Every structure is written in structure tokens, then in C-alpha cells.
Amino acid sequence: MNQTAPEVSAERRREDMRRQAMARREAVDTVRREALEIAHRSLSQIHARLDAAERRRASIEAGDRHDTAYRAAANRDNWDTWNPDSKAPEDEFGPLGDEHLKIVRRCRDTARNDPIGTAVVGAVNRMVMGGRPWSVQSTAREDRLSAVMTPRAVAEWRRACEDVFSDACEHLDYRGEQDFWGWLASVHRSRLESGDVFVRVTRAKQRRAGQTPIRLRAYEADLCRTPAELWGDRNVRLGVVHRDERPDAYCLFDEYVNSPWGDNQTYTVVRRDDKLGRQQLLHAFRVGRLNMARGLPLLTPCLTLLEDGSAYEETELIAARAQACIGLVIRQLSARKPEDPDSAPLQGLEPGMLLHLQADQDVVPFTPTRGSNATYDPFMARIEKVACAAIGFSSMLALQDFTQANYSVARMTRLSAEPLIESDQHYTGQRVVRPIYRQVIEDAWADGLLPPVPLFDRSGEPTPYTAELLRCMVLPPSMGWIDPTVEVKAYSDAVAAGFMSRREVIAQHTGRVHDEVFRDLGEEERQMDEAGVTRQAAPGAAPLQRQAQEPAQPAEAEA
């Protein structure tokens, strides 16, 4: 049967439509297969990452190493925000140094108002400074001065220097309120509270004859800060002007930041050294990090701990007071008019008091469920120990609590505190006392108060013997004996065995110069001989007895 042309054309169109439909189905199937493959690969990758994370978490919990050679550099979920920046020491306190001033204020407030902070700072200051003046000994050596001075002249020079400095200690304070050693104790406490202190060496225009012109003026840490016009200067760091990466000058303000008595923007730039090369401004602070421009207070590492402990103690006291103050509660059973005088609440309780109640009132006893807090003492003791350990001190010494101490404990406590105490004493002696001693001796020599020695030449320049003539040794007071019987025997054995010298023992445990002790012993021996007193040969011998006086001889027999 023959098809007509229209029928053939319709058949072709249907065939084309079938082919197109098949092509579309194949394309959809291809896309579906590719999508499934992509989804499968993605799921595989997700599962692989989850498995790796699980293995990493398991390794962290097991304490194994992972990702890095050091566990401190590991990536942990709770360490994501712990990424401190690497900054210069002075940049850690903010662009204007405001954070440094904030730390100083907070530590000073804690040292003055928090009992633990006050006890720690006070104990460190007392143990470093001692209860009596320090000793300064001239240590000029005879063998190094033999070319220009005799041994007798060197000995006279040493005694004269010690006498001049001892006399100068009475009037070195700029304000005239304390002697030098009392002033030094105040300066050291200011350094502990504020981190650093600045001592300006000036010279009085008017003074009494025979006095050195040296005067010392101390500035607290708040008075050294960067002026507003120098905020953009990189060489000015927290008020310290640097030149060639070394401190060269200091910006000292006349008033504190919030002082109501004057302009707190007036300041003076004080050079570290004067025109003659003498240090006219002493900056006393302990370096906690290399290249630090300023120091930090003693309580900085334990400040937050002390503040939290103080807040906890306050809440405990408030709770105890509330528990002790509320005696009973009167419950009103019905409403009353405000003007009814009988509706006034009971304000206090007294012994033997009769309580009158209305018909619509009832007494409810106050029975608090809090009771005594058994964790208060252990928690505060822990705060005290950790705070003292953070600064390298002992809570037993800080709080003066020796109820559980014996000789061994007391000795170990003393030894554990000695590094902090002795390092502060050494720093104070080397960085504060010695520079002041040298300038006092230089000015006294220039004024003719000392023997004529070759300290400077005619042009005012140092001689080859200047450094030796100005040498000195600063001896802080002794901290005393814990058990004199045991310790004296131990040091006597050490001296006899050659492990220590008498000079070391005298310096460490008496705080005196050995020459002075030897002179006192010699004078005592001479006086005993003149008085005819028999000396004991050894411990346990008979007590000292006075010999019978021989009859006086005639004058001609003596002649």
C-alpha cells in the first residue's frame, strides 16, 4: 500500500520526536549518573575528613603527638582564640601606654587595700631593707694604689670616705623628711608597688659648711609618661626617650594625670647623664623581658587571683553578716492600712525583750540553710600560696604564720625566699646606692672634705686610679639567725674547713663590715687588758674574773 506524501512527512516527524526524546532521556541519565558520582565523591571526602578529625581527637585525648612537633603548637577546638600577637615590649601596653598605667594603678590599689597584697609587699620590703641602716665600705685596694699612695694613706682614704658618706646620709633627702636609708626604703616600696621609680640627683645651692651638695628627689611611675606631642615618635617609649636603642632622657611631669592642683601637661625632659658624664637620673626597675623600657609591679602576675580572692572573701563576709543579723521574721496574715502604728516592723532584738504580736501576726523563725562554709579557709589558703609562689616568695613569711613551723621548715622557707630578697638587695645596692655614693665622694673631694688623692686631674678628667678610689661594697642588714646555736657551729666549722671566710660570715649574718668588727674586737681586747679582766679560753670555761689590782708603784719607779 503506497503512502501519500503527507503521511510520509508525519511519520518522519514522529520518528524525529522519538529520537529527540531518547536523546533527552540519555542526557538526563548521564547528568544523573554524574551527579551521583559527584555526590558519592563528596560524601567520601566528608567521611574521610570526619574520620581524620576523629583520629586527631582521639590522639589528643590519648596525649600523642599530632600535626606538630610540639603539643603547645597543636590546633585544638578551645585554643582557636588563643593566638597572642608578637609585639615589642612597649607595644604590649597599648599605643599610648594606657594599659601600663592601668596595671600600675590596680597593683598599687591592691598593695594598699587588699590584706594579702599589703602583707606580701610589706614583707618583701621589710626583708630587703632590714630594720637598720645598711653599711657602705670603701674597698680601695692597697696593691692597686701602691704607685701613688702608701698603705696608711689608703686606709685613711677608706675611713674618710665611709665617714663622709655616713654624715651625708642625714641630709640627702630632697624634702628633708628622712635620712638616706629611710628614704631608700620608701623608694624600694614604691618600686614594688608601681614597677619602677625615678631618682633625680640634684645639687643644693645653699648648704651648710662641711656638707655635700647632693640632694635626691624621687618620682613615682605615674609621673613618667609620653607627652601628647610625642605620641607618634617611635623613640619615645612610655615616657623614656631612646637614642641608638639606649635610654637617653626621661619625660617627667609635674603633676599626676588627674591632679586638680595644676596643669598635668607640664613636663621636663631630664637627660640621663649630665654634661660631665655623671648619671643624674637613676631609673630603678627589674627587667622582666629583654629590651623593656619600663618595669612592672611586684603583684602583676597574681593581680587577678588576689582580686578574685578578695571578691570571694567579701561575699563570704556578707553572707555571714546576713546570717548573723536576721533573728526572726514576723509574718503578716492580713492586710492593714499603712497609717496603722501597730504595723511598724520590728527593727531589733535585745536580751530579755518581750515581743507583742497582733492577732493577725505570726512569728517565723529564721533558719538559714547555708551554715558554715567549710571550703572558705582552704580556698583562701590556696589563694595565698599561689599568689606568693607567683612572685617567688613564701606565704609563711608574708602572712607571719609560723604555727606549723619547726627549724627545718623555717630554714627551708628562708632559703626559698633568699633568691628574691638577695637579688633585690644586690640590685638596689648596685643600681642606686653605689652611684649615689660615688657622686657624694666626688663632690666631697672637690670641696676639700677628703684627703688629697689623685681622684681627678687638674682638667677634671678621671685618672687611672679613679675607679679604684671609688670602689665600694654595699652590705644590707642581716636577716638574723633562726637557731643561733646550730648555725654558729655550722659556720664555725665552714670557716675552719676553709669553705668560707670570716669576712663572708660577718657580711651575711651581721650586716657589718669585717674591718669594723675586727677594730671593735681589738678595742675590746685592749680595754679588757687595761681593766685586768681574764678572758675565757673556750666555751664552758670559768666566767670572766677581774684580776686583783697590784699596788700602785711610785712615780720614780715607773720612770
Coordinates of C-alpha atoms in Angstrom, one line a residue:
M1 CA 0.0 0.0 0.0
N2 CA 1.5 3.2 -1.1
Q3 CA 1.7 6.1 1.4
T4 CA 0.9 9.6 0.4
A5 CA 3.4 12.5 0.8
P6 CA 1.6 13.9 3.9
E7 CA 1.6 10.6 5.6
V8 CA 5.3 10.1 5.0
S9 CA 6.0 13.6 6.4
A10 CA 4.1 12.9 9.5
E11 CA 5.9 9.6 10.1
R12 CA 9.3 11.3 9.8
R13 CA 8.2 13.9 12.3
R14 CA 7.2 11.2 14.8
E15 CA 10.5 9.4 14.3
D16 CA 12.4 12.6 14.9
M17 CA 10.4 13.2 18.1
R18 CA 11.2 9.7 19.3
R19 CA 14.9 10.2 18.6
Q20 CA 14.9 13.5 20.4
A21 CA 13.0 12.0 23.4
M22 CA 15.6 9.2 23.6
A23 CA 18.4 11.7 23.4
R24 CA 16.9 13.7 26.3
R25 CA 16.4 10.6 28.4
E26 CA 20.1 9.7 27.7
A27 CA 21.2 13.2 28.7
V28 CA 19.2 13.1 31.9
D29 CA 20.6 9.7 32.7
T30 CA 24.1 11.0 32.1
V31 CA 23.6 14.0 34.3
R32 CA 22.0 11.9 37.0
R33 CA 25.0 9.5 36.9
E34 CA 27.5 12.3 37.0
A35 CA 25.6 14.0 39.9
L36 CA 25.5 10.7 41.8
E37 CA 29.3 10.3 41.2
I38 CA 30.0 13.8 42.4
A39 CA 27.8 13.3 45.5
H40 CA 29.5 10.0 46.2
R41 CA 32.9 11.6 45.9
S42 CA 31.8 14.5 48.2
L43 CA 30.4 12.1 50.7
S44 CA 33.6 10.1 50.6
Q45 CA 35.7 13.2 51.2
I46 CA 33.4 14.3 54.1
H47 CA 33.6 10.8 55.7
A48 CA 37.4 10.9 55.3
R49 CA 37.6 14.3 57.0
L50 CA 35.4 13.2 59.8
D51 CA 37.5 10.1 60.2
A52 CA 40.7 12.2 60.3
A53 CA 39.1 14.6 62.8
E54 CA 38.0 11.7 65.0
R55 CA 41.5 10.2 64.9
R56 CA 43.0 13.6 65.7
R57 CA 40.6 14.0 68.6
A58 CA 41.4 10.5 69.9
S59 CA 45.2 11.2 69.6
I60 CA 44.7 14.5 71.6
E61 CA 42.8 12.6 74.3
A62 CA 45.5 9.9 74.3
G63 CA 48.3 12.5 74.6
D64 CA 50.0 11.5 71.4
R65 CA 51.8 13.9 69.1
H66 CA 50.0 15.2 66.1
D67 CA 50.4 17.7 63.3
T68 CA 53.3 19.5 65.0
A69 CA 56.5 18.5 66.9
Y70 CA 55.3 20.4 70.0
R71 CA 51.9 19.9 71.6
A72 CA 51.8 23.5 72.6
A73 CA 51.5 24.4 68.8
A74 CA 48.6 21.9 68.3
N75 CA 45.2 23.0 67.0
R76 CA 42.5 22.4 69.5
D77 CA 38.9 23.5 69.5
N78 CA 39.3 25.5 72.7
W79 CA 42.5 27.1 71.5
D80 CA 41.2 28.7 68.4
T81 CA 41.0 32.1 70.0
W82 CA 44.4 31.7 71.8
N83 CA 46.8 33.3 69.3
P84 CA 48.7 36.1 71.1
D85 CA 50.5 38.6 68.8
S86 CA 54.2 39.0 68.8
K87 CA 54.8 42.6 69.9
A88 CA 57.7 44.7 71.1
P89 CA 57.7 45.0 75.0
E90 CA 56.5 48.6 75.0
D91 CA 53.7 47.8 72.4
E92 CA 52.1 45.3 74.7
F93 CA 50.8 48.2 76.8
G94 CA 48.8 49.8 74.0
P95 CA 49.7 52.5 71.5
L96 CA 49.8 55.2 74.2
G97 CA 50.9 53.2 77.2
D98 CA 47.5 53.4 78.9
E99 CA 47.4 49.7 79.8
H100 CA 50.8 50.1 81.7
L101 CA 49.3 53.0 83.7
K102 CA 46.2 50.9 84.4
I103 CA 48.3 48.0 85.7
V104 CA 50.3 50.3 87.9
R105 CA 47.1 51.8 89.4
R106 CA 45.5 48.4 90.0
C107 CA 48.6 46.9 91.6
R108 CA 49.1 50.0 93.9
D109 CA 45.5 49.8 95.0
T110 CA 45.8 46.1 95.7
A111 CA 49.0 46.7 97.7
R112 CA 47.3 49.3 99.8
N113 CA 43.8 47.9 100.3
D114 CA 43.9 44.1 99.9
P115 CA 45.2 42.4 103.1
I116 CA 47.1 39.7 101.2
G117 CA 48.7 42.2 98.8
T118 CA 49.6 44.5 101.6
A119 CA 51.2 41.7 103.6
V120 CA 53.2 40.4 100.6
V121 CA 54.6 43.9 99.6
G122 CA 55.3 44.8 103.2
A123 CA 57.1 41.6 103.9
V124 CA 59.3 41.8 100.8
N125 CA 60.1 45.4 101.6
R126 CA 61.0 44.7 105.2
M127 CA 63.2 41.7 104.4
V128 CA 65.0 43.5 101.6
M129 CA 65.6 46.8 103.5
G130 CA 66.0 45.3 107.0
G131 CA 65.4 47.1 110.3
R132 CA 68.5 49.3 110.5
P133 CA 70.8 51.2 108.1
W134 CA 73.0 49.4 105.6
S135 CA 76.7 49.5 105.6
V136 CA 78.8 51.0 102.8
Q137 CA 82.5 50.1 102.9
S138 CA 85.2 51.6 100.7
T139 CA 87.1 48.7 99.1
A140 CA 90.0 50.6 97.5
R141 CA 92.9 48.1 97.4
E142 CA 96.4 49.0 98.5
D143 CA 98.2 46.9 95.9
R144 CA 96.4 48.8 93.0
L145 CA 97.2 52.2 94.5
S146 CA 100.8 51.5 95.6
A147 CA 102.2 53.7 92.8
V148 CA 100.6 56.9 94.2
M149 CA 99.6 56.1 97.8
T150 CA 101.1 54.4 100.9
P151 CA 99.1 51.6 102.6
R152 CA 98.5 54.0 105.5
A153 CA 97.2 56.7 103.1
V154 CA 94.8 54.1 101.5
A155 CA 93.5 53.1 104.9
E156 CA 92.9 56.8 105.8
W157 CA 91.1 57.3 102.5
R158 CA 88.8 54.4 103.1
R159 CA 87.9 55.6 106.6
A160 CA 87.4 59.2 105.4
C161 CA 85.1 58.1 102.6
E162 CA 83.0 56.0 104.9
D163 CA 82.7 58.9 107.4
V164 CA 81.8 61.4 104.7
F165 CA 79.1 59.2 103.3
S166 CA 77.7 58.4 106.7
D167 CA 77.4 62.1 107.5
A168 CA 75.9 62.8 104.1
C169 CA 73.1 60.2 104.7
E170 CA 71.5 62.7 107.2
H171 CA 70.6 65.3 104.5
L172 CA 70.5 63.6 101.1
D173 CA 66.7 63.6 101.0
Y174 CA 65.4 66.5 98.9
R175 CA 62.4 67.0 101.1
G176 CA 64.4 66.7 104.3
E177 CA 61.9 64.3 105.9
Q178 CA 64.1 61.1 106.2
D179 CA 67.6 60.0 106.4
F180 CA 69.0 58.2 103.3
W181 CA 68.2 54.7 104.5
G182 CA 64.6 55.6 105.4
W183 CA 64.2 57.4 102.1
L184 CA 65.7 54.3 100.3
A185 CA 63.1 52.0 102.0
S186 CA 60.3 54.3 100.7
V187 CA 61.8 54.3 97.2
H188 CA 62.0 50.5 97.2
R189 CA 58.4 50.1 98.3
S190 CA 57.3 52.5 95.6
R191 CA 59.2 50.3 93.1
L192 CA 57.5 47.2 94.4
E193 CA 54.0 48.8 94.2
S194 CA 54.4 50.7 90.8
G195 CA 57.1 48.7 89.0
D196 CA 59.7 51.4 88.7
V197 CA 60.8 54.6 90.4
F198 CA 63.0 57.5 89.2
V199 CA 65.6 59.2 91.3
R200 CA 66.9 62.6 90.2
V201 CA 70.3 63.7 91.6
T202 CA 70.4 67.5 92.1
R203 CA 72.8 69.8 93.9
A204 CA 71.7 72.3 96.6
K205 CA 72.5 75.9 96.0
Q206 CA 72.6 76.6 99.7
R207 CA 74.1 74.2 102.2
R208 CA 76.0 74.2 105.5
A209 CA 79.7 74.1 105.6
G210 CA 81.2 70.6 105.5
Q211 CA 78.1 69.2 103.8
T212 CA 77.9 67.6 100.4
P213 CA 75.6 69.4 98.0
I214 CA 74.0 66.2 96.7
R215 CA 70.2 66.0 97.1
L216 CA 67.9 63.2 95.9
R217 CA 64.4 63.6 94.6
A218 CA 62.2 60.6 93.8
Y219 CA 59.4 60.4 91.2
E220 CA 56.7 57.7 91.1
A221 CA 56.0 55.8 88.0
D222 CA 52.9 57.8 87.1
L223 CA 55.0 61.0 86.6
C224 CA 56.9 59.5 83.7
R225 CA 54.7 59.2 80.6
T226 CA 54.8 60.1 76.9
P227 CA 53.6 63.7 76.2
A228 CA 50.8 64.2 73.7
E229 CA 53.0 65.9 71.2
L230 CA 55.4 62.9 71.1
W231 CA 52.8 60.1 70.7
G232 CA 53.9 59.5 67.2
D233 CA 57.7 59.4 68.0
R234 CA 59.0 55.8 67.9
N235 CA 62.0 56.8 70.0
V236 CA 59.8 57.7 73.0
R237 CA 58.5 54.6 74.7
L238 CA 56.3 55.0 77.8
G239 CA 58.0 58.3 78.6
V240 CA 61.6 57.1 78.1
V241 CA 63.5 58.8 75.2
H242 CA 65.8 56.4 73.4
R243 CA 68.9 57.2 71.3
D244 CA 70.6 54.5 69.5
E245 CA 68.3 52.0 71.2
R246 CA 69.5 53.1 74.7
P247 CA 67.7 55.2 77.3
D248 CA 68.9 58.8 76.9
A249 CA 66.3 61.0 78.6
Y250 CA 63.0 60.8 80.6
C251 CA 59.8 62.9 80.4
L252 CA 58.9 63.8 84.0
F253 CA 55.6 65.5 84.5
D254 CA 55.0 68.0 87.3
E255 CA 51.5 66.7 88.2
Y256 CA 49.7 63.4 88.1
V257 CA 47.1 62.6 85.4
N258 CA 44.0 63.5 87.4
S259 CA 45.6 66.1 89.7
P260 CA 43.2 69.0 90.4
W261 CA 46.0 71.3 91.6
G262 CA 47.8 72.1 88.4
D263 CA 48.3 71.5 84.7
N264 CA 49.1 67.9 84.2
Q265 CA 50.6 68.6 80.8
T266 CA 53.7 70.4 82.1
Y267 CA 56.8 68.2 82.0
T268 CA 60.5 68.3 81.9
V269 CA 62.9 66.2 79.7
V270 CA 65.7 65.2 82.0
R271 CA 68.8 63.7 80.5
R272 CA 70.2 60.5 82.0
D273 CA 73.7 61.9 82.2
D274 CA 74.8 65.5 82.8
K275 CA 77.5 67.3 80.8
L276 CA 80.3 65.8 82.9
G277 CA 79.0 62.3 82.2
R278 CA 77.7 61.8 85.7
Q279 CA 74.4 59.9 86.0
Q280 CA 71.8 62.5 87.2
L281 CA 68.7 60.3 86.8
L282 CA 68.5 56.8 88.2
H283 CA 65.8 54.5 86.8
A284 CA 65.3 51.6 89.2
F285 CA 63.2 48.7 87.8
R286 CA 63.6 45.0 87.3
V287 CA 63.8 43.8 83.7
G288 CA 61.2 41.1 83.1
R289 CA 61.7 40.9 79.4
L290 CA 64.6 41.9 77.2
N291 CA 64.6 45.5 76.0
M292 CA 61.8 46.6 78.3
A293 CA 61.6 50.4 78.7
R294 CA 59.6 50.2 82.0
G295 CA 59.1 47.8 84.8
L296 CA 56.0 46.1 86.2
P297 CA 54.8 46.0 89.8
L298 CA 55.5 43.0 92.0
L299 CA 51.9 41.9 92.1
T300 CA 51.3 41.9 88.4
P301 CA 51.4 38.0 87.9
C302 CA 49.0 37.4 90.7
L303 CA 46.7 40.5 90.5
T304 CA 43.7 38.8 89.1
L305 CA 44.0 36.0 91.6
L306 CA 44.1 38.4 94.5
E307 CA 41.2 40.3 93.2
D308 CA 39.1 37.2 92.8
G309 CA 40.1 36.1 96.3
S310 CA 39.1 39.5 97.7
A311 CA 35.7 39.3 96.0
Y312 CA 35.1 35.8 97.3
E313 CA 36.0 36.8 100.8
E314 CA 33.7 39.8 100.6
T315 CA 30.8 37.6 99.6
E316 CA 31.5 35.2 102.5
L317 CA 31.6 38.1 104.9
I318 CA 28.3 39.5 103.6
A319 CA 26.6 36.1 103.8
A320 CA 27.9 35.6 107.4
R321 CA 26.7 39.0 108.4
A322 CA 23.3 38.5 106.9
Q323 CA 23.0 35.1 108.7
A324 CA 24.0 36.7 112.0
C325 CA 21.8 39.8 111.7
I326 CA 18.4 38.3 110.9
G327 CA 16.9 36.9 114.1
L328 CA 13.3 36.1 113.2
V329 CA 10.6 37.1 110.7
I330 CA 7.2 38.4 111.6
R331 CA 4.6 37.3 109.0
Q332 CA 1.5 39.5 108.5
L333 CA -1.5 37.3 107.9
S334 CA -3.9 40.1 106.8
A335 CA -3.7 43.4 105.0
R336 CA -3.5 46.6 107.1
K337 CA -3.7 50.3 106.5
P338 CA -0.3 52.0 106.1
E339 CA -1.2 54.5 108.8
D340 CA -1.7 51.8 111.5
P341 CA 1.1 52.3 114.1
D342 CA 1.0 48.7 115.1
S343 CA 2.0 47.7 111.6
A344 CA 5.6 49.1 112.0
P345 CA 8.1 46.2 111.5
L346 CA 10.4 45.1 114.3
Q347 CA 13.9 46.5 113.8
G348 CA 16.0 44.9 116.5
L349 CA 16.3 42.4 119.3
E350 CA 17.6 42.8 122.8
P351 CA 18.2 40.5 125.8
G352 CA 15.0 39.8 127.8
M353 CA 12.8 41.5 125.2
L354 CA 9.1 40.8 125.2
L355 CA 7.5 40.6 121.8
H356 CA 3.9 41.7 121.4
L357 CA 2.1 40.4 118.4
Q358 CA -1.3 41.3 116.9
A359 CA -4.0 38.7 116.3
D360 CA -3.2 38.6 112.6
Q361 CA 0.6 38.3 113.1
D362 CA 2.8 35.2 113.4
V363 CA 6.5 34.7 114.2
V364 CA 8.5 32.6 111.8
P365 CA 12.0 31.5 112.9
F366 CA 14.8 32.4 110.6
T367 CA 16.7 29.1 109.9
P368 CA 19.3 29.7 107.1
T369 CA 20.3 26.6 105.2
R370 CA 23.8 27.9 104.3
G371 CA 25.5 27.0 107.5
S372 CA 29.3 27.3 107.9
N373 CA 31.4 27.2 104.7
A374 CA 34.0 24.5 105.2
T375 CA 35.7 25.5 101.9
Y376 CA 36.5 29.1 102.9
D377 CA 39.8 28.5 104.8
P378 CA 41.2 26.0 102.3
F379 CA 40.3 28.2 99.3
M380 CA 41.9 31.4 100.8
A381 CA 45.0 29.4 101.9
R382 CA 45.3 28.2 98.3
I383 CA 45.0 31.8 97.0
E384 CA 47.7 33.0 99.4
K385 CA 50.1 30.2 98.4
V386 CA 49.6 30.5 94.7
A387 CA 49.9 34.3 94.8
C388 CA 53.1 34.2 96.8
A389 CA 54.6 31.4 94.6
A390 CA 53.9 33.5 91.5
I391 CA 56.3 36.2 92.7
G392 CA 58.8 33.7 94.2
F393 CA 58.0 34.3 97.9
S394 CA 56.7 32.3 100.8
S395 CA 53.2 32.7 102.2
M396 CA 54.5 31.8 105.6
L397 CA 56.8 34.8 105.6
A398 CA 54.2 37.1 104.0
L399 CA 51.4 36.3 106.5
Q400 CA 53.7 35.9 109.5
D401 CA 52.1 32.5 110.2
F402 CA 54.7 30.2 111.9
T403 CA 52.2 28.0 113.8
Q404 CA 53.2 24.8 111.9
A405 CA 56.9 25.6 111.5
N406 CA 59.9 23.9 113.1
Y407 CA 63.6 24.6 112.5
S408 CA 63.7 22.7 109.2
V409 CA 60.6 24.3 107.8
A410 CA 61.7 27.8 108.9
R411 CA 65.2 27.2 107.4
M412 CA 63.7 25.9 104.1
T413 CA 61.3 28.9 104.0
R414 CA 64.2 31.3 104.5
L415 CA 66.3 29.6 101.8
S416 CA 63.4 29.7 99.3
A417 CA 62.9 33.4 99.8
E418 CA 66.6 34.3 99.7
P419 CA 66.8 34.5 95.8
L420 CA 64.1 37.2 95.7
I421 CA 65.5 39.1 98.7
E422 CA 69.1 38.9 97.8
S423 CA 68.5 39.8 94.2
D424 CA 66.6 42.9 95.2
Q425 CA 69.3 43.8 97.7
H426 CA 72.0 43.4 95.1
Y427 CA 70.1 45.4 92.5
T428 CA 69.4 48.2 95.0
G429 CA 73.0 48.3 96.1
Q430 CA 74.5 48.3 92.7
R431 CA 72.0 50.5 90.8
V432 CA 71.0 53.0 93.4
V433 CA 73.4 53.1 96.4
R434 CA 76.7 52.8 94.6
P435 CA 76.1 55.6 92.0
I436 CA 74.9 57.9 94.8
Y437 CA 78.0 57.0 96.9
R438 CA 80.3 57.8 94.1
Q439 CA 78.8 61.2 93.4
V440 CA 78.9 62.1 97.1
I441 CA 82.6 61.2 97.3
E442 CA 83.4 63.1 94.1
D443 CA 81.7 66.3 95.4
A444 CA 83.3 65.9 98.9
W445 CA 86.7 65.5 97.3
A446 CA 86.1 68.6 95.2
D447 CA 85.1 70.6 98.3
G448 CA 88.2 69.5 100.2
L449 CA 86.4 67.3 102.7
L450 CA 88.6 64.3 101.8
P451 CA 92.4 63.7 101.7
P452 CA 94.2 64.9 98.6
V453 CA 94.4 61.9 96.3
P454 CA 94.6 61.6 92.5
L455 CA 90.8 61.2 92.0
F456 CA 90.7 63.7 89.1
D457 CA 93.4 65.6 87.3
R458 CA 93.5 69.4 87.0
S459 CA 91.2 69.5 84.0
G460 CA 88.6 67.5 85.8
E461 CA 89.1 64.3 83.9
P462 CA 89.3 60.9 85.7
T463 CA 92.7 59.5 86.4
P464 CA 93.8 55.8 86.0
Y465 CA 93.1 55.5 89.8
T466 CA 89.6 57.0 89.8
A467 CA 87.7 53.7 89.5
E468 CA 89.8 52.1 92.3
L469 CA 89.4 55.0 94.7
L470 CA 85.6 55.0 94.2
R471 CA 85.2 51.2 94.7
C472 CA 82.8 50.3 97.5
M473 CA 80.8 47.4 98.9
V474 CA 77.2 47.7 100.0
L475 CA 76.2 45.4 102.8
P476 CA 72.5 45.2 103.7
P477 CA 71.4 44.3 107.2
S478 CA 71.4 40.6 108.2
M479 CA 68.1 38.7 108.4
G480 CA 69.1 37.2 111.7
W481 CA 69.6 33.7 113.0
I482 CA 66.9 31.0 113.1
D483 CA 68.7 28.9 115.7
P484 CA 72.0 30.6 116.7
T485 CA 73.4 27.5 118.4
V486 CA 73.1 25.3 115.3
E487 CA 74.1 28.0 112.8
V488 CA 77.1 29.4 114.6
K489 CA 78.6 26.0 114.9
A490 CA 77.9 25.3 111.3
Y491 CA 79.6 28.5 110.1
S492 CA 82.5 28.0 112.5
D493 CA 83.1 24.6 111.0
A494 CA 82.9 26.1 107.5
V495 CA 85.5 28.7 108.4
A496 CA 87.7 26.1 110.0
A497 CA 87.5 23.9 106.9
G498 CA 88.3 26.7 104.6
F499 CA 84.9 26.7 102.8
M500 CA 84.1 30.3 103.9
S501 CA 86.0 33.3 105.2
R502 CA 85.2 35.3 108.3
R503 CA 84.5 38.2 106.0
E504 CA 81.7 36.3 104.3
V505 CA 80.1 35.2 107.5
I506 CA 80.3 38.6 109.1
A507 CA 78.8 40.3 105.9
Q508 CA 76.0 37.7 105.5
H509 CA 74.9 37.3 109.1
T510 CA 75.7 40.6 110.8
G511 CA 75.3 43.1 108.0
R512 CA 78.5 44.8 109.2
V513 CA 81.9 45.5 107.6
H514 CA 84.5 43.0 108.8
D515 CA 87.1 45.7 109.3
E516 CA 84.7 47.4 111.7
V517 CA 84.1 44.2 113.6
F518 CA 87.9 43.5 113.9
R519 CA 88.5 47.0 115.1
D520 CA 85.8 46.6 117.8
L521 CA 87.3 43.3 118.9
G522 CA 90.7 44.8 119.1
E523 CA 89.4 47.7 121.1
E524 CA 87.6 45.4 123.4
E525 CA 90.7 43.3 123.9
R526 CA 92.7 46.3 124.8
Q527 CA 90.1 47.6 127.3
M528 CA 89.9 44.2 128.9
D529 CA 93.7 44.1 129.3
E530 CA 93.7 47.5 130.8
A531 CA 90.9 46.6 133.2
G532 CA 92.6 43.3 134.1
V533 CA 89.7 41.1 133.0
T534 CA 90.6 37.4 132.4
R535 CA 89.1 36.2 129.1
Q536 CA 87.6 32.8 128.6
A537 CA 89.7 30.3 126.7
A538 CA 86.9 28.2 125.4
P539 CA 83.1 27.7 125.8
G540 CA 82.4 26.2 129.2
A541 CA 85.3 27.7 131.0
A542 CA 85.0 29.8 134.1
P543 CA 83.3 33.2 133.8
L544 CA 85.3 36.3 133.3
Q545 CA 87.0 37.4 136.5
R546 CA 88.7 40.6 137.4
Q547 CA 92.3 40.2 138.5
A548 CA 93.5 41.7 141.8
Q549 CA 94.9 45.1 141.3
E550 CA 98.5 45.5 142.2
P551 CA 99.5 48.3 144.4
A552 CA 100.5 51.5 142.6
Q553 CA 104.2 52.0 142.1
P554 CA 106.0 55.2 142.9
A555 CA 106.3 57.6 140.0
E556 CA 110.1 57.4 140.0
A557 CA 109.9 53.6 139.7
E558 CA 107.7 54.0 136.6
A559 CA 110.2 56.4 135.2

